[in-house]
mmCIF file of C-alpha atoms in Angstrom:
data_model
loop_
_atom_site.group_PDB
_atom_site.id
_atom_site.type_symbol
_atom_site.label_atom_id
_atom_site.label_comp_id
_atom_site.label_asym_id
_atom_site.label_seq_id
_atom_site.Cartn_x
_atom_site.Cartn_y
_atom_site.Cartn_z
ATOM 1 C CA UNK Z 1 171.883 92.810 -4.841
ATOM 2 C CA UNK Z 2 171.442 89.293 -4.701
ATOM 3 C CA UNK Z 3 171.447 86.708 -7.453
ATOM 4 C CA UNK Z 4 167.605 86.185 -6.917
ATOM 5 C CA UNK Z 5 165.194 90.102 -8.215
ATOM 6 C CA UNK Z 6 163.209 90.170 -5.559
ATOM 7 C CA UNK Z 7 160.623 92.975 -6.376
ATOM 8 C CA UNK Z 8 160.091 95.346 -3.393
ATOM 9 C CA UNK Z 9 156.249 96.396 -4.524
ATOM 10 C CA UNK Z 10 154.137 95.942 -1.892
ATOM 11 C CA UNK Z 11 152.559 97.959 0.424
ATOM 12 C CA UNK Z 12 153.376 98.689 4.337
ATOM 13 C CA UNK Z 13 150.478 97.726 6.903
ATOM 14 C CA UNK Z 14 149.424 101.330 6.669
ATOM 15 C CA UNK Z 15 147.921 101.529 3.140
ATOM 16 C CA UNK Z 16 144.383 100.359 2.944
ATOM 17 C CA UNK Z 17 142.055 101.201 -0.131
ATOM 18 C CA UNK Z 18 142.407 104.585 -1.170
ATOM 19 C CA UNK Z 19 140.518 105.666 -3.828
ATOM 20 C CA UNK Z 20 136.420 105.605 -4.021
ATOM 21 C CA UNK Z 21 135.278 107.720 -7.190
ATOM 22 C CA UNK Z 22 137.532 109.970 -9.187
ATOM 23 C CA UNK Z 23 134.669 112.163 -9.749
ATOM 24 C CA UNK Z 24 131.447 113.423 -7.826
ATOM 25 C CA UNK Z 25 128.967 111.525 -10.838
ATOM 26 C CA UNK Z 26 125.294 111.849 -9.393
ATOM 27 C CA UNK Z 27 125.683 115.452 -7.324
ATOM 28 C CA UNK Z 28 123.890 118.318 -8.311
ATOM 29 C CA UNK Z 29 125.106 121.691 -7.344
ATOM 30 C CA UNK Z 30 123.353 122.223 -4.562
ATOM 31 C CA UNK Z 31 124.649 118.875 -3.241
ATOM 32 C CA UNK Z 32 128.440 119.878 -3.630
ATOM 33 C CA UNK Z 33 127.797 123.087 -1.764
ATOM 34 C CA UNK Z 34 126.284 121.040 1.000
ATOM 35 C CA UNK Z 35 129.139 118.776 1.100
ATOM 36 C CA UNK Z 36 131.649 121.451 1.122
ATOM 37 C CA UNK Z 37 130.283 123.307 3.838
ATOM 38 C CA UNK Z 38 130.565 120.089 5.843
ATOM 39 C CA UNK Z 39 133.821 119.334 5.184
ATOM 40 C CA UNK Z 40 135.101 123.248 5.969
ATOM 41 C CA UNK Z 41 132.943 122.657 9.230
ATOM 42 C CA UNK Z 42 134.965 119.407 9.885
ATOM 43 C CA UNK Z 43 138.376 120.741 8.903
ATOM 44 C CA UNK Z 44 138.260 124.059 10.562
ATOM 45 C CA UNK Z 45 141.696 126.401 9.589
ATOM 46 C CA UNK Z 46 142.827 125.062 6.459
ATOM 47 C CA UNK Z 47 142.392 126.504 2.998
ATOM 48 C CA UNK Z 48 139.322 125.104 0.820
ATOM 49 C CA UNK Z 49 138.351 126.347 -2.848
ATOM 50 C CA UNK Z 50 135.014 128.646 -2.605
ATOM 51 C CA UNK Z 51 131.782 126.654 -2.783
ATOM 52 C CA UNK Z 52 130.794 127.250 -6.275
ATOM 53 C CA UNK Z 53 134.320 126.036 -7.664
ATOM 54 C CA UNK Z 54 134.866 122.329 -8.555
ATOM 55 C CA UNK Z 55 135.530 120.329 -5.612
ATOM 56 C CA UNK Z 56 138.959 119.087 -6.517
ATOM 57 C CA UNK Z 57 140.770 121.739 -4.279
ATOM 58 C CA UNK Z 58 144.407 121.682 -3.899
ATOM 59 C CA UNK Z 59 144.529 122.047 -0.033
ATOM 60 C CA UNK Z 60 147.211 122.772 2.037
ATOM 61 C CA UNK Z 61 147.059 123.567 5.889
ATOM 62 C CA UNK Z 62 149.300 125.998 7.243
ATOM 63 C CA UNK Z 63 149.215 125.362 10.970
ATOM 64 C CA UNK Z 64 149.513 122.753 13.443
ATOM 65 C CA UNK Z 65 146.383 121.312 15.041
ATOM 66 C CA UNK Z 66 148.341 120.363 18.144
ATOM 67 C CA UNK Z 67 150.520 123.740 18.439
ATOM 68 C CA UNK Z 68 152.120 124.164 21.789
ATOM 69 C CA UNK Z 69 152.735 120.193 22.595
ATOM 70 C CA UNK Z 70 156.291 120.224 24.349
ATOM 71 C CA UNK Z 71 158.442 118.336 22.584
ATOM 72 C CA UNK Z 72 160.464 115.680 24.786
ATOM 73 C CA UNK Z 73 164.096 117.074 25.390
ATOM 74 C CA UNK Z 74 166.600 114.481 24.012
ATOM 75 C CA UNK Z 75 170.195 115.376 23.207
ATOM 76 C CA UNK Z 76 171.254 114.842 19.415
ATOM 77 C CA UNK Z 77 173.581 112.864 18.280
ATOM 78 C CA UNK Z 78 175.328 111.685 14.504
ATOM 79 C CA UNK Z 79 173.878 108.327 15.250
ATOM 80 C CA UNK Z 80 170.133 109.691 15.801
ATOM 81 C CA UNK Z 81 167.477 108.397 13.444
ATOM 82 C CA UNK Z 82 164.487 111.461 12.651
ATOM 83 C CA UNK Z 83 161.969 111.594 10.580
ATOM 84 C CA UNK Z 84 161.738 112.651 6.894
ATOM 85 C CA UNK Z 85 160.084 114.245 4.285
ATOM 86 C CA UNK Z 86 157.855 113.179 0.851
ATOM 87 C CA UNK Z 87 158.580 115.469 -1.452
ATOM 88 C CA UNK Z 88 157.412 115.802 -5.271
ATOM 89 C CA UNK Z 89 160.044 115.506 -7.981
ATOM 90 C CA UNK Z 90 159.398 118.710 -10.345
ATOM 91 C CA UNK Z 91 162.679 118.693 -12.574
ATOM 92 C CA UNK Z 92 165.924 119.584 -13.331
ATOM 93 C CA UNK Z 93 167.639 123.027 -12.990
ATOM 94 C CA UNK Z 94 171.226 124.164 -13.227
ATOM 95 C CA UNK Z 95 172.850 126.134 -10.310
ATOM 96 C CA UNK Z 96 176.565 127.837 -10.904
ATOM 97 C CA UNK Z 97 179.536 127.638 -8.920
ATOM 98 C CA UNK Z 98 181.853 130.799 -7.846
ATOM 99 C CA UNK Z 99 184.302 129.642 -10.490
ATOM 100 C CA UNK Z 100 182.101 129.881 -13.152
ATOM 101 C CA UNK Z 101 181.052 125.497 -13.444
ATOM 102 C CA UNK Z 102 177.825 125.007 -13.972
ATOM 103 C CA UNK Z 103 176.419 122.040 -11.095
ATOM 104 C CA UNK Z 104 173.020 120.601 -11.962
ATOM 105 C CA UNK Z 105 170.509 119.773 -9.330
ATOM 106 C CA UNK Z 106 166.828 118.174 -8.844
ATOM 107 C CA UNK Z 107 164.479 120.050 -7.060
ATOM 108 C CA UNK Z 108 161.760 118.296 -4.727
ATOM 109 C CA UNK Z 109 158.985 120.091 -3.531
ATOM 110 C CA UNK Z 110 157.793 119.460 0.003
ATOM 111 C CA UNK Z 111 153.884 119.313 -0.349
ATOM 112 C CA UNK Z 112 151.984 120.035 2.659
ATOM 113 C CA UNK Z 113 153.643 117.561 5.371
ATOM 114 C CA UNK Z 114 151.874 116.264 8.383
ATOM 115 C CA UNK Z 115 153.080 113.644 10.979
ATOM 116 C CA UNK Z 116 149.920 111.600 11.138
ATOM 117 C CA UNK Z 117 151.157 108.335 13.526
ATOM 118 C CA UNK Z 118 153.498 107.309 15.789
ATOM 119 C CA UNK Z 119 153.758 103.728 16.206
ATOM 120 C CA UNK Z 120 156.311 102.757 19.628
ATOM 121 C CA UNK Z 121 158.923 100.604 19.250
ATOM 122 C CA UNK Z 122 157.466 97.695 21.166
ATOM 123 C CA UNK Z 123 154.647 98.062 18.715
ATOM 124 C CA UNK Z 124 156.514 97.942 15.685
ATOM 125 C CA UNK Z 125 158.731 94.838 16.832
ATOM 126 C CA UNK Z 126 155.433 93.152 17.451
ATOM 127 C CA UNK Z 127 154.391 93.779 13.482
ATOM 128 C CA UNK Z 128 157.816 92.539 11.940
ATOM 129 C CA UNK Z 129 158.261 89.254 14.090
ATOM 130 C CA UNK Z 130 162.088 91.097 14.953
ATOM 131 C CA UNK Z 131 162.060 88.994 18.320
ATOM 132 C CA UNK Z 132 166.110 88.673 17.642
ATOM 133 C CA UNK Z 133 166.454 92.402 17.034
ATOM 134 C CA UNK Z 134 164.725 93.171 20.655
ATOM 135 C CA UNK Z 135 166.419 95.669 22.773
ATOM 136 C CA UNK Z 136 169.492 96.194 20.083
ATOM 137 C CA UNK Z 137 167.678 98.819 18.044
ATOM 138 C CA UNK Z 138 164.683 100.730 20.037
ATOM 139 C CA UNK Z 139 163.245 102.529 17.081
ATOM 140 C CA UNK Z 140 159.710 103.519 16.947
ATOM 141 C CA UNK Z 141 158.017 104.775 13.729
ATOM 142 C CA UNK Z 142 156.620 108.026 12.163
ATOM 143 C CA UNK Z 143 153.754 107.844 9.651
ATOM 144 C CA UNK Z 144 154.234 110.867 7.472
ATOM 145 C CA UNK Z 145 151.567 111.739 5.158
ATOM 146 C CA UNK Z 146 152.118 114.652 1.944
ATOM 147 C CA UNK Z 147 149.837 116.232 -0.771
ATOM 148 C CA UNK Z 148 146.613 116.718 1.399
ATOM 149 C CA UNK Z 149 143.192 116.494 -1.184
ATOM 150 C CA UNK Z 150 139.315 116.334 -0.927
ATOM 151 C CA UNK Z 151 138.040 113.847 1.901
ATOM 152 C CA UNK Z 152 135.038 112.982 -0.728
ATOM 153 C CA UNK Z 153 137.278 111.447 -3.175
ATOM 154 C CA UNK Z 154 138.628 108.641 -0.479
ATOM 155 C CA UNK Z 155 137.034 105.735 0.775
ATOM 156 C CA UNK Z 156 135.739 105.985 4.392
ATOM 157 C CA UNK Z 157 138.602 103.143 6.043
ATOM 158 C CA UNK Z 158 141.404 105.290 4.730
ATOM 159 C CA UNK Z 159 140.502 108.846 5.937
ATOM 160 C CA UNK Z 160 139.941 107.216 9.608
ATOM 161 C CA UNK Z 161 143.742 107.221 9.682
ATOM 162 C CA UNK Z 162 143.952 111.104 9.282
ATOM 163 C CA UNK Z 163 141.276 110.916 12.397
ATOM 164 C CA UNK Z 164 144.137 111.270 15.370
ATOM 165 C CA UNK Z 165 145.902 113.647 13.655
ATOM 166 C CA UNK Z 166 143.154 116.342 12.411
ATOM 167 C CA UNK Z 167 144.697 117.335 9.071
ATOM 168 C CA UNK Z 168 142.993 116.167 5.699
ATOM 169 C CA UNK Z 169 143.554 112.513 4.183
ATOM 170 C CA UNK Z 170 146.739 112.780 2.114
ATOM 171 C CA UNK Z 171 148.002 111.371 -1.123
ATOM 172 C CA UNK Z 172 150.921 110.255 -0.666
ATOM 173 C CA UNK Z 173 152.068 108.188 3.089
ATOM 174 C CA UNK Z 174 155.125 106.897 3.771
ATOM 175 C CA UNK Z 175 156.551 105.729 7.508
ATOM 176 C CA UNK Z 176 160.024 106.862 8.904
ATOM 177 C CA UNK Z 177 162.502 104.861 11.795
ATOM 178 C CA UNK Z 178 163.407 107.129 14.230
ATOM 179 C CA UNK Z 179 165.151 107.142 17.569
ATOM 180 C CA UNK Z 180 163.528 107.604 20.541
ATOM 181 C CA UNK Z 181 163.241 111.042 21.205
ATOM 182 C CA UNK Z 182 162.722 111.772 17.870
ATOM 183 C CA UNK Z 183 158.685 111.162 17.698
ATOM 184 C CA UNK Z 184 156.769 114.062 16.922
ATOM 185 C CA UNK Z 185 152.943 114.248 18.244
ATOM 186 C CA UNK Z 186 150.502 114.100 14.974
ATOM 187 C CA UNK Z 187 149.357 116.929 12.863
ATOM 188 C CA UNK Z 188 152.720 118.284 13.677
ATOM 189 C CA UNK Z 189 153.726 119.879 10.109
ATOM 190 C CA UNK Z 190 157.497 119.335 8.300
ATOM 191 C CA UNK Z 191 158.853 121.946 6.149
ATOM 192 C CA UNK Z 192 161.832 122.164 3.975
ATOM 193 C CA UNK Z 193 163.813 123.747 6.784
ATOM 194 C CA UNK Z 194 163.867 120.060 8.261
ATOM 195 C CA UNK Z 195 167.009 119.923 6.573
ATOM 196 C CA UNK Z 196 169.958 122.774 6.021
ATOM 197 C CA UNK Z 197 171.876 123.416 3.209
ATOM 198 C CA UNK Z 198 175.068 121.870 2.782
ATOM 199 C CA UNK Z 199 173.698 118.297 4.544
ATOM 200 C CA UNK Z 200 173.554 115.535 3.183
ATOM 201 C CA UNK Z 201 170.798 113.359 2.651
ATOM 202 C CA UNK Z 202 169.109 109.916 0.942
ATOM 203 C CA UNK Z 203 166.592 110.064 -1.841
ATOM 204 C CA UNK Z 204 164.146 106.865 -2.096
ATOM 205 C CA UNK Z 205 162.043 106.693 -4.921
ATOM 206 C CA UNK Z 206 160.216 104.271 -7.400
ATOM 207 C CA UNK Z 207 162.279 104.189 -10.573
ATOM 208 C CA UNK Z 208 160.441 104.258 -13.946
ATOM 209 C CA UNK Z 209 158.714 101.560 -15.432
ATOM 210 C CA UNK Z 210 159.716 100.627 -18.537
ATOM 211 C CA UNK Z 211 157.721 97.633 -19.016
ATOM 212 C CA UNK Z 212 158.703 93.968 -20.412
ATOM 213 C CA UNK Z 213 162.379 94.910 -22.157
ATOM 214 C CA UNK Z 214 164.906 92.975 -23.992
ATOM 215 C CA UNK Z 215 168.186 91.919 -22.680
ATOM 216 C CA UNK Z 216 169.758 94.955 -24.984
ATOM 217 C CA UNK Z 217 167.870 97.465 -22.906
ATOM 218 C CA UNK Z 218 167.292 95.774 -19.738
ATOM 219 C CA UNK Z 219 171.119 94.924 -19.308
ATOM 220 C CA UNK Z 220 172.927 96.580 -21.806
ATOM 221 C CA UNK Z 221 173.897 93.252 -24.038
ATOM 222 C CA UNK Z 222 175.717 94.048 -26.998
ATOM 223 C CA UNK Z 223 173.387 91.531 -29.373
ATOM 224 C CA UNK Z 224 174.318 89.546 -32.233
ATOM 225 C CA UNK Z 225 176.689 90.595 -35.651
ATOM 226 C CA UNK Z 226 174.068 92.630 -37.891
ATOM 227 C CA UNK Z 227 175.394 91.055 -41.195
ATOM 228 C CA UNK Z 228 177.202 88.177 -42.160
ATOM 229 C CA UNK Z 229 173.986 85.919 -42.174
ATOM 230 C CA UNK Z 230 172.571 86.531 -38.832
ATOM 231 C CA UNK Z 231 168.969 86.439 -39.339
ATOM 232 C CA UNK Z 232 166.391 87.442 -36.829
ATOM 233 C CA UNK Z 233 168.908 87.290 -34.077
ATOM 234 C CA UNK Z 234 169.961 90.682 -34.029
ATOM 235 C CA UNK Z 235 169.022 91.252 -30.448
ATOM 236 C CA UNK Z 236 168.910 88.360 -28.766
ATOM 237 C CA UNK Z 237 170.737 86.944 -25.696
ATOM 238 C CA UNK Z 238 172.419 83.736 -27.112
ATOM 239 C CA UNK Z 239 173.080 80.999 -25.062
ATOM 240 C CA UNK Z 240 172.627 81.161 -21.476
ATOM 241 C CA UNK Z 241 175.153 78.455 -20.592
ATOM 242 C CA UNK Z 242 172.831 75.271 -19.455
ATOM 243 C CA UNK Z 243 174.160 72.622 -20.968
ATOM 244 C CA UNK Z 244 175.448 68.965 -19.713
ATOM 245 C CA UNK Z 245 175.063 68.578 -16.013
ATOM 246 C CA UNK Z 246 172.841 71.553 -15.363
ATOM 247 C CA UNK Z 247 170.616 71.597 -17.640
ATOM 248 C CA UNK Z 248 168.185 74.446 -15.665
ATOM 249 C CA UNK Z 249 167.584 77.976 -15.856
ATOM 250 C CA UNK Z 250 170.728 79.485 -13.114
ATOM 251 C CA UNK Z 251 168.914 81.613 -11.009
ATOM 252 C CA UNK Z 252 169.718 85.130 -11.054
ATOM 253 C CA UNK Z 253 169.932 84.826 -15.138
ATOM 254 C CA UNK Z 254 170.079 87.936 -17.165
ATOM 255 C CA UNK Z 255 166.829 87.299 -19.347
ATOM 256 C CA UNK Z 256 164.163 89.573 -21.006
ATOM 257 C CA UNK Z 257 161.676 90.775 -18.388
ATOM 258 C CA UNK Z 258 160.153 93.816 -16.574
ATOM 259 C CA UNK Z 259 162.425 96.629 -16.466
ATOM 260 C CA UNK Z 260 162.024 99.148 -13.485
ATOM 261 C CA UNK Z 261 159.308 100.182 -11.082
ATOM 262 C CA UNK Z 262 161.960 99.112 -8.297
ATOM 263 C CA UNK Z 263 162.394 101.335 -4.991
ATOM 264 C CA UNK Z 264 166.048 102.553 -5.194
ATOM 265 C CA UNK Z 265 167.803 104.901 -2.886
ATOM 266 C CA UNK Z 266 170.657 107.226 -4.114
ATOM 267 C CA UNK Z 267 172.299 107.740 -0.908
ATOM 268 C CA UNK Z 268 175.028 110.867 0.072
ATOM 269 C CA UNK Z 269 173.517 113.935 -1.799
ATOM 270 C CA UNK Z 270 174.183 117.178 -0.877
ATOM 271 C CA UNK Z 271 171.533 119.644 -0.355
ATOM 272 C CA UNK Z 272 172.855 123.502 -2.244
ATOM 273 C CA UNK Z 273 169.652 125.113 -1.975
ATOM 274 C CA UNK Z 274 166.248 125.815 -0.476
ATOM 275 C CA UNK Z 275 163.392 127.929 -0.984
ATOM 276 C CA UNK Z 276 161.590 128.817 2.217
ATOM 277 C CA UNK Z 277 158.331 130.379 0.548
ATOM 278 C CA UNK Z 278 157.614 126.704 -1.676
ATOM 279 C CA UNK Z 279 159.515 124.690 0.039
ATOM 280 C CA UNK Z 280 161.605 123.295 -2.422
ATOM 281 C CA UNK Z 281 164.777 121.338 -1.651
ATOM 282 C CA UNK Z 282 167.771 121.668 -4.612
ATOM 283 C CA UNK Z 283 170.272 118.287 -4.083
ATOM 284 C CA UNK Z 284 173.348 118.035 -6.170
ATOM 285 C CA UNK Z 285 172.373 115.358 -8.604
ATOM 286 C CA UNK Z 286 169.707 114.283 -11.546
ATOM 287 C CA UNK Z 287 169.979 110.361 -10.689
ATOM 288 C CA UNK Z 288 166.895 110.405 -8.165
ATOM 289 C CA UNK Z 289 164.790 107.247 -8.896
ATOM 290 C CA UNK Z 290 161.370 108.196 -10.435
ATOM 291 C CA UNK Z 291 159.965 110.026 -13.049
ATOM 292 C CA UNK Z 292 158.719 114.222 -12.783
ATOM 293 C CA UNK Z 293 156.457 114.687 -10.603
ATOM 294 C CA UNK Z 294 156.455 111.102 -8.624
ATOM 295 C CA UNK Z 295 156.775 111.184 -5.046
ATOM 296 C CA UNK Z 296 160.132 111.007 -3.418
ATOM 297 C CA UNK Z 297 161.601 110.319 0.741
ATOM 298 C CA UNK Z 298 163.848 112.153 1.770
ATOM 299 C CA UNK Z 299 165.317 111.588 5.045
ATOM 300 C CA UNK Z 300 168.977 111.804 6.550
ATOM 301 C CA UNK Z 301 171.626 109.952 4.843
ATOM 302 C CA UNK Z 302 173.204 106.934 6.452
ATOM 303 C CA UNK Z 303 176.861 107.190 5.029
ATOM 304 C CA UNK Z 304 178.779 107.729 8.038
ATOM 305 C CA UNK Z 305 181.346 110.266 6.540
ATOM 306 C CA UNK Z 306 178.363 112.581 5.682
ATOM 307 C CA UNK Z 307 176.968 112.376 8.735
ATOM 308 C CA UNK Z 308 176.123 116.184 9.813
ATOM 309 C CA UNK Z 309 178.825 118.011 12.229
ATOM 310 C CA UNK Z 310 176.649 119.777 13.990
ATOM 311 C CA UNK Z 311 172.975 119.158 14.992
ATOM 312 C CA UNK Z 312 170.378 119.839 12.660
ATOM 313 C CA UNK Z 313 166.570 121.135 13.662
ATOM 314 C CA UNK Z 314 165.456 118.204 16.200
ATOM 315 C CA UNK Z 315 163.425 116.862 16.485
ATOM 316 C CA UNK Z 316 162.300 119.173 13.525
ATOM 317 C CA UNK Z 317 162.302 122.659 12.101
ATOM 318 C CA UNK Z 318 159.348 124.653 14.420
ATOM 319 C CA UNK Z 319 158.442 127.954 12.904
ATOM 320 C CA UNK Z 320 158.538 130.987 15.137
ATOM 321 C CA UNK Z 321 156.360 133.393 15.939
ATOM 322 C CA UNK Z 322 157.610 136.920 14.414
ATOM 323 C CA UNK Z 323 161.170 135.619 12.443
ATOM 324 C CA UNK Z 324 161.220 135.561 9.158
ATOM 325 C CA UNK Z 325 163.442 133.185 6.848
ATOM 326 C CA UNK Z 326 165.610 134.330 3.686
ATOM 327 C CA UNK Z 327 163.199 133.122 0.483
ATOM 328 C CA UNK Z 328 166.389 131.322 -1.061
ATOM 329 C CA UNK Z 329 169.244 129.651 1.474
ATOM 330 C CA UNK Z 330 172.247 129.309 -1.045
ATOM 331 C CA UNK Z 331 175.699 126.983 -0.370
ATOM 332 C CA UNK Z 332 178.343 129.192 0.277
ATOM 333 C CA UNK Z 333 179.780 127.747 -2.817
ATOM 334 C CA UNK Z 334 177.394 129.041 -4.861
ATOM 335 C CA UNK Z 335 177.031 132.105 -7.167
ATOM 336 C CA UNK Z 336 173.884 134.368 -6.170
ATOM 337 C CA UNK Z 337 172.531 136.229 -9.316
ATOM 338 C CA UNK Z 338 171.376 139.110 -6.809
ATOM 339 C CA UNK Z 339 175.121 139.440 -5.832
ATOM 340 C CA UNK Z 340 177.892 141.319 -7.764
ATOM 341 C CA UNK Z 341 180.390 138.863 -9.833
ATOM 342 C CA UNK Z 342 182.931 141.298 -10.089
ATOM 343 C CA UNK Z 343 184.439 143.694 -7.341
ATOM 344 C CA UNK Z 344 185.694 146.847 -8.225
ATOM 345 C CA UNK Z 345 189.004 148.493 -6.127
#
């Protein structure tokens, strides 16, 4: 990190308004079951609540709306960018070893992923200004959306993104470099079999905000003698060192301030588990930035001794017709509770 916080809070050219009402104030009954017929009529093959039930479904769409688009045939390599995943941080849970060790983990639920955009690399250099990266790195860009929800509760400029891609608006959007190749058409759904167990992968995430904080908790100062005649100085910085010819404020300063709501990535964990049927990833740590329940990316990891041996699903995981996955993929270092822990000769 530099000597300068710079706070990395805003928004990518994607995001527009989001939210209109967070209720339906002013609709009778009769006016709700009129809307939801139009929106089932609009959204045909995915999964609404019935018509007399409150309209704040929890959706998810099970197909693709663009099933049988050939994918373009590229070769894989360990160098190849694809797409990832938002996920939903729901908690800790411990896993255990052959040996006996207990390892814990943090699962992330993959909510109802959709590709929703693909934006080409000549596109995308034209947005950042990267004349000087031109022709080094062609990457284009994937616009991923998770979490779909009720089209009503959105304002009218931000569900004409999910127009191209015929799945409902989403929650949660996030965009994705990847090689080309690696572009996937939109309303093409991601599931947790993107990845494999015993990969490795990056977590991205908003850490928690903690509000304005002290120098104590904000940097872990030690603070001032707590007898002896210190009085109201307990925890306090002291002197930060400005005297005689400098006499400013150094920048990069350890001062009191706003603690957290910073995007972090813990890079290089290892994936020991998924379930299939909820889609829920287990990694080998409980340092991913955010609090329970926030949104997390996940995406490949970019330590280039953990790059993957062997190629994973490119450019994703597609679901076939008539095979049917294990519910839980284990590590083969793991101990399955369905499995015997002691063999008898």
């Amino acid at each position: 990190m530099s000597r300068v916080k710079r706070r990395l809070t805003h928004p990518f050219a994607e995001y527009l308004k989001k939210t209109r009402t967070k209720s339906h104030e002013g609709l009778t009954q009769d006016n709700q079951s009129f809307l939801s017929e139009v929106v089932r009529d609009k959204y045909v093959g995915q999964s609404f609540p019935p018509p007399e039930a409150e309209p704040l479904p929890l959706i998810r769409v099970t197909g693709s709306p663009l099933k049988g688009v050939p994918a373009k045939a590229v070769e894989w390599t360990p160098r190849t960018f694809r797409a990832g995943l938002i996920a939903r941080n729901i908690g800790v849970y411990p896993l255990y070893n052959k040996d006996g060790r207990k390892v814990m983990t943090t699962l992330l639920q993959v909510l109802d992923n959709h590709v929703i955009k693909y934006i080409s690399p000549e596109e995308y250099l034209q947005r950042v200004g990267g004349s000087k990266y031109k022709g080094k790195y062609p990457r284009g860009v994937l616009v991923v959306g998770a979490d779909g929800a009720d089209p009503r509760l959105f304002t009218k400029e931000y569900c004409s993104l999910f127009g191209p891609s015929g799945v409902l608006p989403k929650k949660a959007l996030s965009r994705f470099l990847v090689s080309p190749g690696s572009e996937l058409p939109p309303g093409t759904p991601l599931f947790a079999n993107h990845f494999r167990v015993g990969d490795y992968v990056d977590v991205a995430g908003k850490t928690r905000d903690w509000g304005f904080q002290g120098v104590v908790k904000r940097f872990g100062f030690k603070g001032s003698p707590a007898s002896h005649g210190t009085t109201k100085n307990h925890r306090r910085g002291g002197t930060i060192g400005s005297g005689r010819e400098r006499a400013r404020v150094m920048p990069g300063q350890k001062m009191p301030g706003h603690m957290g709501s910073e995007h972090r990535v813990h890079r290089g964990i290892q994936i020991l588990r998924i379930n299939t049927k909820y889609n829920v990833i287990y990694v080998r740590s409980t340092g991913i930035p955010g609090i329970t329940n926030s949104y997390v990316r996940i995406f490949d990891t970019l330590i280039p001794t953990k790059f993957p041996k062997t190629a994973p699903p490119f450019p994703t995981y597609f679901p076939e017709d008539g095979i049917e996955l294990e519910e839980d993929l284990y590590h083969e270092s793991l101990h399955r509770f369905d499995m015997p822990s002691i063999d008898f000769n």
